[in-house]
mmCIF file of C-alpha atoms in Angstrom:
data_model
loop_
_atom_site.group_PDB
_atom_site.id
_atom_site.type_symbol
_atom_site.label_atom_id
_atom_site.label_comp_id
_atom_site.label_asym_id
_atom_site.label_seq_id
_atom_site.Cartn_x
_atom_site.Cartn_y
_atom_site.Cartn_z
ATOM 1 C CA MET A 1 0.000 0.000 0.000
ATOM 2 C CA ASN A 2 1.529 3.253 -1.056
ATOM 3 C CA ASP A 3 0.139 5.242 1.908
ATOM 4 C CA ALA A 4 2.879 7.861 1.700
ATOM 5 C CA VAL A 5 6.252 8.627 0.207
ATOM 6 C CA ALA A 6 9.385 10.409 1.264
ATOM 7 C CA ALA A 7 8.740 13.943 2.416
ATOM 8 C CA PRO A 8 10.471 16.794 0.610
ATOM 9 C CA ALA A 9 13.696 17.919 2.255
ATOM 10 C CA GLY A 10 13.004 19.917 5.406
ATOM 11 C CA GLN A 11 9.282 19.071 5.477
ATOM 12 C CA SER A 12 9.196 16.173 7.961
ATOM 13 C CA TRP A 13 7.618 16.874 11.354
ATOM 14 C CA LYS A 14 7.172 14.918 14.570
ATOM 15 C CA VAL A 15 4.544 15.405 17.270
ATOM 16 C CA THR A 16 5.213 13.798 20.654
ATOM 17 C CA LEU A 17 2.706 13.224 23.446
ATOM 18 C CA PRO A 18 2.971 11.289 26.704
ATOM 19 C CA CYS A 19 0.654 8.318 27.136
ATOM 20 C CA THR A 20 0.051 5.323 29.333
ATOM 21 C CA ARG A 21 1.092 1.801 28.486
ATOM 22 C CA ALA A 22 -2.556 0.798 28.010
ATOM 23 C CA GLU A 23 -3.067 3.644 25.523
ATOM 24 C CA ALA A 24 0.105 2.672 23.653
ATOM 25 C CA GLU A 25 -0.970 -0.955 23.367
ATOM 26 C CA ALA A 26 -4.410 0.085 22.140
ATOM 27 C CA LEU A 27 -2.766 2.122 19.379
ATOM 28 C CA ASP A 28 -0.508 -0.665 18.145
ATOM 29 C CA GLY A 29 -0.675 -0.563 14.351
ATOM 30 C CA ASP A 30 -3.836 1.545 14.353
ATOM 31 C CA ILE A 31 -4.089 4.680 12.183
ATOM 32 C CA ALA A 32 -7.810 4.411 11.458
ATOM 33 C CA ALA A 33 -8.494 7.881 12.836
ATOM 34 C CA PHE A 34 -6.308 9.393 10.119
ATOM 35 C CA ALA A 35 -7.371 7.136 7.251
ATOM 36 C CA LEU A 36 -9.174 9.873 5.312
ATOM 37 C CA MET A 37 -6.096 12.106 5.183
ATOM 38 C CA ASP A 38 -4.140 12.219 1.927
ATOM 39 C CA ARG A 39 -0.915 11.810 3.904
ATOM 40 C CA PRO A 40 -1.730 10.033 7.182
ATOM 41 C CA PRO A 41 0.960 10.187 9.870
ATOM 42 C CA VAL A 42 2.963 7.193 11.001
ATOM 43 C CA LEU A 43 2.322 6.458 14.686
ATOM 44 C CA MET A 44 5.004 4.976 16.916
ATOM 45 C CA THR A 45 4.843 4.230 20.644
ATOM 46 C CA SER A 46 7.743 3.534 23.000
ATOM 47 C CA GLU A 47 8.659 3.448 26.669
ATOM 48 C CA ALA A 48 9.561 6.925 27.847
ATOM 49 C CA SER A 49 11.223 5.943 31.111
ATOM 50 C CA PRO A 50 13.067 2.743 32.040
ATOM 51 C CA ASP A 51 12.106 3.368 35.682
ATOM 52 C CA ASP A 52 8.354 3.596 35.088
ATOM 53 C CA GLU A 53 6.802 0.838 32.997
ATOM 54 C CA ASP A 54 3.543 2.782 32.665
ATOM 55 C CA GLN A 55 5.202 5.921 31.277
ATOM 56 C CA TRP A 56 5.106 5.738 27.486
ATOM 57 C CA GLN A 57 5.072 8.232 24.636
ATOM 58 C CA LEU A 58 3.408 8.562 21.270
ATOM 59 C CA ASP A 59 5.413 9.912 18.318
ATOM 60 C CA ALA A 60 3.509 10.868 15.177
ATOM 61 C CA TYR A 61 5.524 11.486 11.999
ATOM 62 C CA PHE A 62 3.900 13.871 9.515
ATOM 63 C CA GLU A 63 4.823 14.713 5.959
ATOM 64 C CA GLY A 64 4.582 18.493 6.169
ATOM 65 C CA LYS A 65 3.731 20.613 9.198
ATOM 66 C CA PRO A 66 0.713 19.125 11.004
ATOM 67 C CA SER A 67 -2.413 21.240 11.193
ATOM 68 C CA ALA A 68 -4.057 22.199 14.470
ATOM 69 C CA ALA A 69 -6.907 19.848 13.615
ATOM 70 C CA ALA A 70 -4.500 16.940 13.103
ATOM 71 C CA VAL A 71 -2.815 17.603 16.441
ATOM 72 C CA LYS A 72 -6.213 17.813 18.138
ATOM 73 C CA LEU A 73 -7.229 14.496 16.593
ATOM 74 C CA LEU A 74 -3.935 12.969 17.713
ATOM 75 C CA LYS A 75 -4.640 14.004 21.309
ATOM 76 C CA THR A 76 -7.984 12.189 21.267
ATOM 77 C CA LEU A 77 -6.061 8.934 20.819
ATOM 78 C CA VAL A 78 -4.323 9.375 24.180
ATOM 79 C CA PRO A 79 -6.879 10.836 26.650
ATOM 80 C CA SER A 80 -4.318 10.987 29.455
ATOM 81 C CA ALA A 81 -2.548 13.774 27.515
ATOM 82 C CA SER A 82 -5.672 15.862 26.943
ATOM 83 C CA ARG A 83 -4.216 18.773 28.959
ATOM 84 C CA THR A 84 -0.620 18.306 27.847
ATOM 85 C CA LYS A 85 0.973 20.596 25.297
ATOM 86 C CA PRO A 86 2.463 18.391 22.565
ATOM 87 C CA ALA A 87 6.093 18.695 21.519
ATOM 88 C CA ILE A 88 6.155 19.609 17.827
ATOM 89 C CA GLU A 89 9.445 19.641 15.957
ATOM 90 C CA GLN A 90 10.690 19.788 12.402
ATOM 91 C CA LEU A 91 13.015 16.898 11.625
ATOM 92 C CA PRO A 92 16.367 17.135 9.823
ATOM 93 C CA ASP A 93 16.569 16.374 6.118
ATOM 94 C CA GLU A 94 16.261 12.621 6.517
ATOM 95 C CA GLU A 95 13.882 10.027 5.110
ATOM 96 C CA TRP A 96 10.932 10.249 7.492
ATOM 97 C CA VAL A 97 9.462 6.854 6.611
ATOM 98 C CA THR A 98 12.816 5.194 7.227
ATOM 99 C CA ILE A 99 13.075 6.885 10.623
ATOM 100 C CA SER A 100 9.535 5.935 11.620
ATOM 101 C CA GLN A 101 9.774 2.315 10.429
ATOM 102 C CA GLN A 102 13.080 1.436 12.059
ATOM 103 C CA GLY A 103 12.649 -1.138 14.775
ATOM 104 C CA LEU A 104 9.261 -2.435 13.651
ATOM 105 C CA GLU A 105 8.693 -6.044 14.625
ATOM 106 C CA ALA A 106 8.558 -8.785 12.032
ATOM 107 C CA VAL A 107 5.067 -9.822 10.945
ATOM 108 C CA THR A 108 3.762 -13.286 10.116
ATOM 109 C CA ALA A 109 0.691 -13.563 7.867
ATOM 110 C CA GLY A 110 -0.213 -16.949 6.445
ATOM 111 C CA ARG A 111 2.961 -18.639 5.233
ATOM 112 C CA PHE A 112 4.801 -15.317 4.970
ATOM 113 C CA HIS A 113 7.187 -13.871 7.528
ATOM 114 C CA VAL A 114 8.162 -10.275 6.737
ATOM 115 C CA ARG A 115 11.259 -8.810 8.386
ATOM 116 C CA ASN A 116 11.979 -5.111 8.604
ATOM 117 C CA LEU A 117 15.669 -5.482 9.470
ATOM 118 C CA ALA A 118 18.265 -7.801 7.963
ATOM 119 C CA SER A 119 19.438 -8.591 11.499
ATOM 120 C CA ASP A 120 16.030 -10.014 12.446
ATOM 121 C CA PRO A 121 16.005 -13.824 12.507
ATOM 122 C CA GLU A 122 14.153 -15.753 9.841
ATOM 123 C CA ALA A 123 11.155 -17.882 10.781
ATOM 124 C CA PRO A 124 11.626 -21.616 10.094
ATOM 125 C CA GLY A 125 8.922 -23.145 7.948
ATOM 126 C CA HIS A 126 7.830 -19.811 6.496
ATOM 127 C CA VAL A 127 8.506 -17.859 3.328
ATOM 128 C CA ASN A 128 10.848 -15.184 4.662
ATOM 129 C CA LEU A 129 10.797 -11.790 2.964
ATOM 130 C CA LEU A 130 12.978 -8.821 3.818
ATOM 131 C CA ILE A 131 11.393 -5.388 3.335
ATOM 132 C CA GLU A 132 13.703 -2.964 5.085
ATOM 133 C CA ALA A 133 12.653 0.469 6.308
ATOM 134 C CA SER A 134 12.624 2.684 3.251
ATOM 135 C CA ARG A 135 11.069 5.672 1.579
ATOM 136 C CA ALA A 136 7.887 3.793 0.660
ATOM 137 C CA PHE A 137 5.183 2.065 2.669
ATOM 138 C CA GLY A 138 4.173 -1.581 2.540
ATOM 139 C CA THR A 139 6.480 -3.398 4.970
ATOM 140 C CA GLY A 140 3.744 -5.806 6.093
ATOM 141 C CA GLN A 141 3.157 -4.248 9.511
ATOM 142 C CA HIS A 142 -0.080 -2.522 8.614
ATOM 143 C CA GLU A 143 -3.292 -4.555 8.813
ATOM 144 C CA THR A 144 -4.081 -3.924 5.144
ATOM 145 C CA THR A 145 -0.815 -5.421 3.864
ATOM 146 C CA ALA A 146 -0.881 -8.302 6.343
ATOM 147 C CA GLY A 147 -4.523 -8.920 5.433
ATOM 148 C CA CYS A 148 -3.643 -9.177 1.745
ATOM 149 C CA LEU A 149 -0.787 -11.588 2.491
ATOM 150 C CA ALA A 150 -3.102 -13.809 4.520
ATOM 151 C CA MET A 151 -5.786 -13.668 1.813
ATOM 152 C CA LEU A 152 -3.349 -14.615 -0.967
ATOM 153 C CA ASP A 153 -1.985 -17.462 1.131
ATOM 154 C CA ARG A 154 -5.487 -18.782 1.779
ATOM 155 C CA MET A 155 -6.341 -18.585 -1.930
ATOM 156 C CA ARG A 156 -3.320 -20.729 -2.762
ATOM 157 C CA ARG A 157 -4.099 -23.245 -0.027
ATOM 158 C CA VAL A 158 -7.581 -23.934 -1.423
ATOM 159 C CA GLY A 159 -6.122 -24.594 -4.854
ATOM 160 C CA MET A 160 -6.620 -21.354 -6.782
ATOM 161 C CA ARG A 161 -4.214 -20.929 -9.694
ATOM 162 C CA TYR A 162 -3.230 -17.756 -11.532
ATOM 163 C CA ARG A 163 -1.062 -17.094 -14.556
ATOM 164 C CA ASN A 164 -1.286 -13.302 -15.081
ATOM 165 C CA VAL A 165 -1.082 -10.991 -12.049
ATOM 166 C CA ALA A 166 -1.169 -7.198 -11.579
ATOM 167 C CA ASP A 167 -0.421 -5.329 -8.343
ATOM 168 C CA ILE A 168 -1.704 -1.751 -8.586
ATOM 169 C CA GLY A 169 -0.239 0.677 -6.025
ATOM 170 C CA THR A 170 2.520 -1.729 -5.039
ATOM 171 C CA GLY A 171 4.413 0.471 -2.535
ATOM 172 C CA THR A 172 7.413 -1.708 -1.684
ATOM 173 C CA GLY A 173 6.556 -4.561 -4.068
ATOM 174 C CA LEU A 174 5.757 -6.931 -1.202
ATOM 175 C CA LEU A 175 2.388 -8.211 -2.440
ATOM 176 C CA ALA A 176 3.729 -8.808 -5.944
ATOM 177 C CA PHE A 177 6.635 -10.782 -4.457
ATOM 178 C CA ALA A 178 4.180 -12.863 -2.434
ATOM 179 C CA ALA A 179 2.016 -13.576 -5.492
ATOM 180 C CA LEU A 180 5.033 -14.767 -7.479
ATOM 181 C CA ASN A 181 6.050 -17.007 -4.614
ATOM 182 C CA LEU A 182 2.600 -18.577 -4.556
ATOM 183 C CA TRP A 183 2.297 -18.852 -8.337
ATOM 184 C CA PRO A 184 5.925 -18.974 -9.561
ATOM 185 C CA ARG A 185 5.070 -19.548 -13.243
ATOM 186 C CA ALA A 186 2.801 -16.520 -13.494
ATOM 187 C CA HIS A 187 3.528 -13.326 -15.384
ATOM 188 C CA ALA A 188 3.363 -10.352 -13.019
ATOM 189 C CA ILE A 189 3.417 -6.576 -13.240
ATOM 190 C CA ALA A 190 3.423 -4.057 -10.385
ATOM 191 C CA SER A 191 2.810 -0.322 -10.599
ATOM 192 C CA ASP A 192 2.876 2.724 -8.384
ATOM 193 C CA ILE A 193 2.100 6.374 -8.993
ATOM 194 C CA ASP A 194 5.301 7.307 -7.143
ATOM 195 C CA PRO A 195 8.587 6.666 -9.022
ATOM 196 C CA VAL A 196 10.421 6.432 -5.685
ATOM 197 C CA ALA A 197 8.235 3.467 -4.714
ATOM 198 C CA VAL A 198 9.071 1.781 -8.031
ATOM 199 C CA GLU A 199 12.786 2.247 -7.342
ATOM 200 C CA ILE A 200 12.351 0.817 -3.850
ATOM 201 C CA SER A 201 10.411 -2.149 -5.270
ATOM 202 C CA ALA A 202 13.258 -2.889 -7.680
ATOM 203 C CA ASP A 203 15.772 -2.838 -4.807
ATOM 204 C CA ASN A 204 13.532 -5.069 -2.712
ATOM 205 C CA ALA A 205 13.095 -7.493 -5.621
ATOM 206 C CA HIS A 206 16.868 -7.888 -5.818
ATOM 207 C CA ALA A 207 17.122 -8.386 -2.036
ATOM 208 C CA ASN A 208 14.478 -11.127 -2.118
ATOM 209 C CA GLY A 209 15.652 -12.951 -5.225
ATOM 210 C CA VAL A 210 12.725 -11.842 -7.403
ATOM 211 C CA MET A 211 13.667 -11.672 -11.071
ATOM 212 C CA LEU A 212 12.683 -8.511 -12.935
ATOM 213 C CA GLY A 213 11.486 -8.833 -16.505
ATOM 214 C CA SER A 214 8.466 -9.645 -18.633
ATOM 215 C CA GLY A 215 8.664 -13.431 -18.741
ATOM 216 C CA ALA A 216 6.956 -16.132 -16.720
ATOM 217 C CA GLY A 217 8.055 -16.009 -13.093
ATOM 218 C CA GLN A 218 9.364 -12.464 -13.496
ATOM 219 C CA LEU A 219 8.088 -9.093 -12.306
ATOM 220 C CA ALA A 220 7.703 -6.005 -14.485
ATOM 221 C CA LEU A 221 7.686 -2.646 -12.697
ATOM 222 C CA VAL A 222 6.154 0.561 -14.054
ATOM 223 C CA THR A 223 5.314 4.038 -12.780
ATOM 224 C CA ALA A 224 1.640 4.716 -13.450
ATOM 225 C CA ALA A 225 -1.385 6.544 -12.087
ATOM 226 C CA GLY A 226 -3.775 3.690 -11.428
ATOM 227 C CA ALA A 227 -3.844 1.451 -14.492
ATOM 228 C CA ASP A 228 -2.965 4.214 -16.956
ATOM 229 C CA HIS A 229 0.081 2.656 -18.602
ATOM 230 C CA ALA A 230 0.531 0.904 -21.941
ATOM 231 C CA ALA A 231 2.339 -2.034 -20.323
ATOM 232 C CA ILE A 232 -0.496 -2.647 -17.848
ATOM 233 C CA ILE A 233 -3.182 -2.425 -20.518
ATOM 234 C CA GLY A 234 -1.160 -4.447 -23.013
ATOM 235 C CA ARG A 235 -0.764 -7.418 -20.662
ATOM 236 C CA ALA A 236 -4.481 -7.613 -19.856
ATOM 237 C CA PRO A 237 -6.705 -9.447 -19.211
ATOM 238 C CA TYR A 238 -5.538 -10.491 -15.753
ATOM 239 C CA ASP A 239 -6.870 -13.418 -13.785
ATOM 240 C CA LEU A 240 -5.639 -11.827 -10.529
ATOM 241 C CA LEU A 241 -5.442 -8.114 -9.750
ATOM 242 C CA ILE A 242 -4.403 -6.735 -6.344
ATOM 243 C CA ALA A 243 -5.049 -3.150 -5.242
ATOM 244 C CA ASN A 244 -4.069 -2.165 -1.702
ATOM 245 C CA ILE A 245 -4.685 1.579 -1.755
ATOM 246 C CA LEU A 246 -7.305 3.875 -0.173
ATOM 247 C CA ALA A 247 -11.092 3.740 -0.478
ATOM 248 C CA GLY A 248 -11.419 6.900 -2.595
ATOM 249 C CA PRO A 249 -8.978 5.779 -5.311
ATOM 250 C CA LEU A 250 -10.424 2.256 -5.223
ATOM 251 C CA ILE A 251 -13.880 3.624 -6.043
ATOM 252 C CA GLU A 252 -12.544 5.969 -8.709
ATOM 253 C CA LEU A 253 -10.519 3.195 -10.343
ATOM 254 C CA ALA A 254 -13.290 0.570 -10.277
ATOM 255 C CA PRO A 255 -14.216 0.829 -13.989
ATOM 256 C CA SER A 256 -10.629 0.704 -15.240
ATOM 257 C CA LEU A 257 -9.494 -2.055 -12.863
ATOM 258 C CA CYS A 258 -12.493 -4.280 -13.575
ATOM 259 C CA ALA A 259 -12.023 -3.813 -17.311
ATOM 260 C CA LEU A 260 -8.537 -5.317 -16.974
ATOM 261 C CA VAL A 261 -9.811 -8.536 -15.349
ATOM 262 C CA GLU A 262 -10.990 -11.502 -17.379
ATOM 263 C CA ASP A 263 -14.357 -13.185 -16.859
ATOM 264 C CA GLY A 264 -14.130 -15.308 -13.733
ATOM 265 C CA GLY A 265 -11.007 -13.446 -12.633
ATOM 266 C CA THR A 266 -10.212 -12.250 -9.124
ATOM 267 C CA ILE A 267 -9.630 -8.814 -7.587
ATOM 268 C CA VAL A 268 -8.232 -8.463 -4.063
ATOM 269 C CA LEU A 269 -8.915 -5.041 -2.525
ATOM 270 C CA ALA A 270 -7.576 -3.500 0.679
ATOM 271 C CA GLY A 271 -6.796 -0.110 2.184
ATOM 272 C CA LEU A 272 -10.387 0.658 3.119
ATOM 273 C CA LEU A 273 -12.034 0.931 6.525
ATOM 274 C CA ASN A 274 -15.054 -1.053 7.723
ATOM 275 C CA GLY A 275 -17.282 1.971 7.236
ATOM 276 C CA GLN A 276 -16.108 2.361 3.633
ATOM 277 C CA ALA A 277 -16.607 -1.257 2.563
ATOM 278 C CA ASP A 278 -20.212 -0.871 1.358
ATOM 279 C CA ALA A 279 -19.346 2.061 -0.928
ATOM 280 C CA VAL A 280 -16.350 0.222 -2.369
ATOM 281 C CA LEU A 281 -18.357 -2.949 -2.929
ATOM 282 C CA ALA A 282 -21.143 -0.997 -4.646
ATOM 283 C CA ALA A 283 -18.659 0.510 -7.084
ATOM 284 C CA TYR A 284 -17.278 -2.920 -8.020
ATOM 285 C CA ARG A 285 -20.642 -4.670 -8.156
ATOM 286 C CA ALA A 286 -21.681 -2.057 -10.708
ATOM 287 C CA GLN A 287 -18.793 -3.325 -12.855
ATOM 288 C CA GLY A 288 -19.889 -6.966 -12.724
ATOM 289 C CA MET A 289 -17.966 -8.105 -9.636
ATOM 290 C CA ARG A 290 -19.332 -10.167 -6.756
ATOM 291 C CA LEU A 291 -17.987 -10.548 -3.228
ATOM 292 C CA ALA A 292 -16.448 -14.003 -2.788
ATOM 293 C CA GLU A 293 -14.733 -13.533 0.579
ATOM 294 C CA ARG A 294 -14.130 -10.896 3.220
ATOM 295 C CA SER A 295 -11.539 -10.997 5.991
ATOM 296 C CA ASP A 296 -11.195 -8.264 8.642
ATOM 297 C CA ARG A 297 -8.137 -7.283 10.670
ATOM 298 C CA GLY A 298 -9.258 -4.733 13.203
ATOM 299 C CA ASP A 299 -10.919 -1.880 11.308
ATOM 300 C CA TRP A 300 -9.415 -2.951 7.963
ATOM 301 C CA PRO A 301 -11.220 -5.454 5.705
ATOM 302 C CA THR A 302 -9.661 -7.327 2.802
ATOM 303 C CA LEU A 303 -12.106 -8.138 0.004
ATOM 304 C CA ARG A 304 -11.836 -10.912 -2.586
ATOM 305 C CA LEU A 305 -14.075 -10.251 -5.575
ATOM 306 C CA ARG A 306 -14.804 -12.406 -8.612
ATOM 307 C CA LYS A 307 -15.848 -11.128 -12.009
ATOM 308 C CA ARG A 308 -19.155 -12.562 -13.114
ATOM 309 C CA PRO A 309 -18.897 -14.403 -16.444
ATOM 310 C CA ARG A 310 -20.914 -12.698 -19.136
ATOM 311 C CA ILE A 311 -23.269 -14.892 -21.128
ATOM 312 C CA GLY A 312 -25.067 -14.811 -24.455
ATOM 313 C CA TRP A 313 -24.423 -11.911 -26.786
ATOM 314 C CA LYS A 314 -22.508 -10.001 -24.086
ATOM 315 C CA ARG A 315 -19.843 -12.677 -23.726
ATOM 316 C CA PRO A 316 -16.560 -11.802 -25.504
ATOM 317 C CA GLN A 317 -15.319 -14.412 -27.970
ATOM 318 C CA ARG A 318 -11.706 -14.955 -28.967
ATOM 319 C CA LEU A 319 -11.031 -15.725 -32.625
ATOM 320 C CA ARG A 320 -9.521 -19.084 -33.499
ATOM 321 C CA ALA A 321 -6.264 -19.046 -35.421
ATOM 322 C CA ASN A 322 -8.067 -20.021 -38.648
ATOM 323 C CA ALA A 323 -11.118 -17.856 -38.093
ATOM 324 C CA ARG A 324 -12.265 -15.293 -40.685
ATOM 325 C CA GLY A 325 -13.822 -12.878 -38.225
ATOM 326 C CA GLU A 326 -17.293 -14.384 -38.572
ATOM 327 C CA ALA A 327 -19.553 -15.268 -35.661
ATOM 328 C CA PRO A 328 -21.706 -18.313 -36.570
ATOM 329 C CA GLY A 329 -25.280 -17.960 -35.462
ATOM 330 C CA PHE A 330 -25.204 -14.150 -35.589
ATOM 331 C CA GLY A 331 -25.951 -13.527 -39.248
ATOM 332 C CA SER A 332 -22.898 -15.109 -40.852
ATOM 333 C CA ILE A 333 -23.257 -17.707 -43.611
#
């Protein structure tokens, strides 16, 4: 999920508030309150004092100076700090996502074990992937990414097979890597609107032994807004399309994404909140999709949709190699 990208030099800010241990644990991995923001902050909690196990702090990393409304919303997450003046500081010219992601714990979802640091131990019996802290999001820690990993794993376990995969809004490339691990003979393409994320995905592919290219078992990477790229359109139709972005873009992209999927094909959607699921589903049902499975992690659902096969005169027909462009039964002799 490409939630955010590197902030321009000198535009990274941090807001710090004290909190209790209970408040910190309740916030673990949860940014639902900021989900409607274009650039939601990254929330980190840590022990503030080694001598007091209940004294913790909340650090929120913002791309750009946080507004008064954002700071006010942040304070609602830690009621014990309601009367405390937050510490607000501009960070040095460093990669803010890298700073905020350092030290994140490894995450296991299905057969996948995603490490954030090379020094973290691998998990025996799992597919181990290394997605180090970087300038792009999608390290597996967020419920949306972990939910997609678990969904893809479950799809493979029940025997689903795919040969042509697209990952729209790939972030770090993680979900595309997982899909190629599950279906190693598939063709795969991953895109992101941010060229930095595409660069990061290429680096991560190399670190995880994923071959880049256009052949079977290889991953093609492109910079694109949604599905607006000749390479994405040219490789269609897809039997599996993954889009882990936000609810607004998912709704806006519904016609173009569904058009890329073959009859009977699958779309996996994530990045939306529980309260946004009905609107997202309505947009995709209008394009001939049906809900096949839903899995929730906290406030974040992952949706598996299947494209309804069209029948009769609406069903597309592929020409045989020796065909003359005639459709028997529809006026041809």
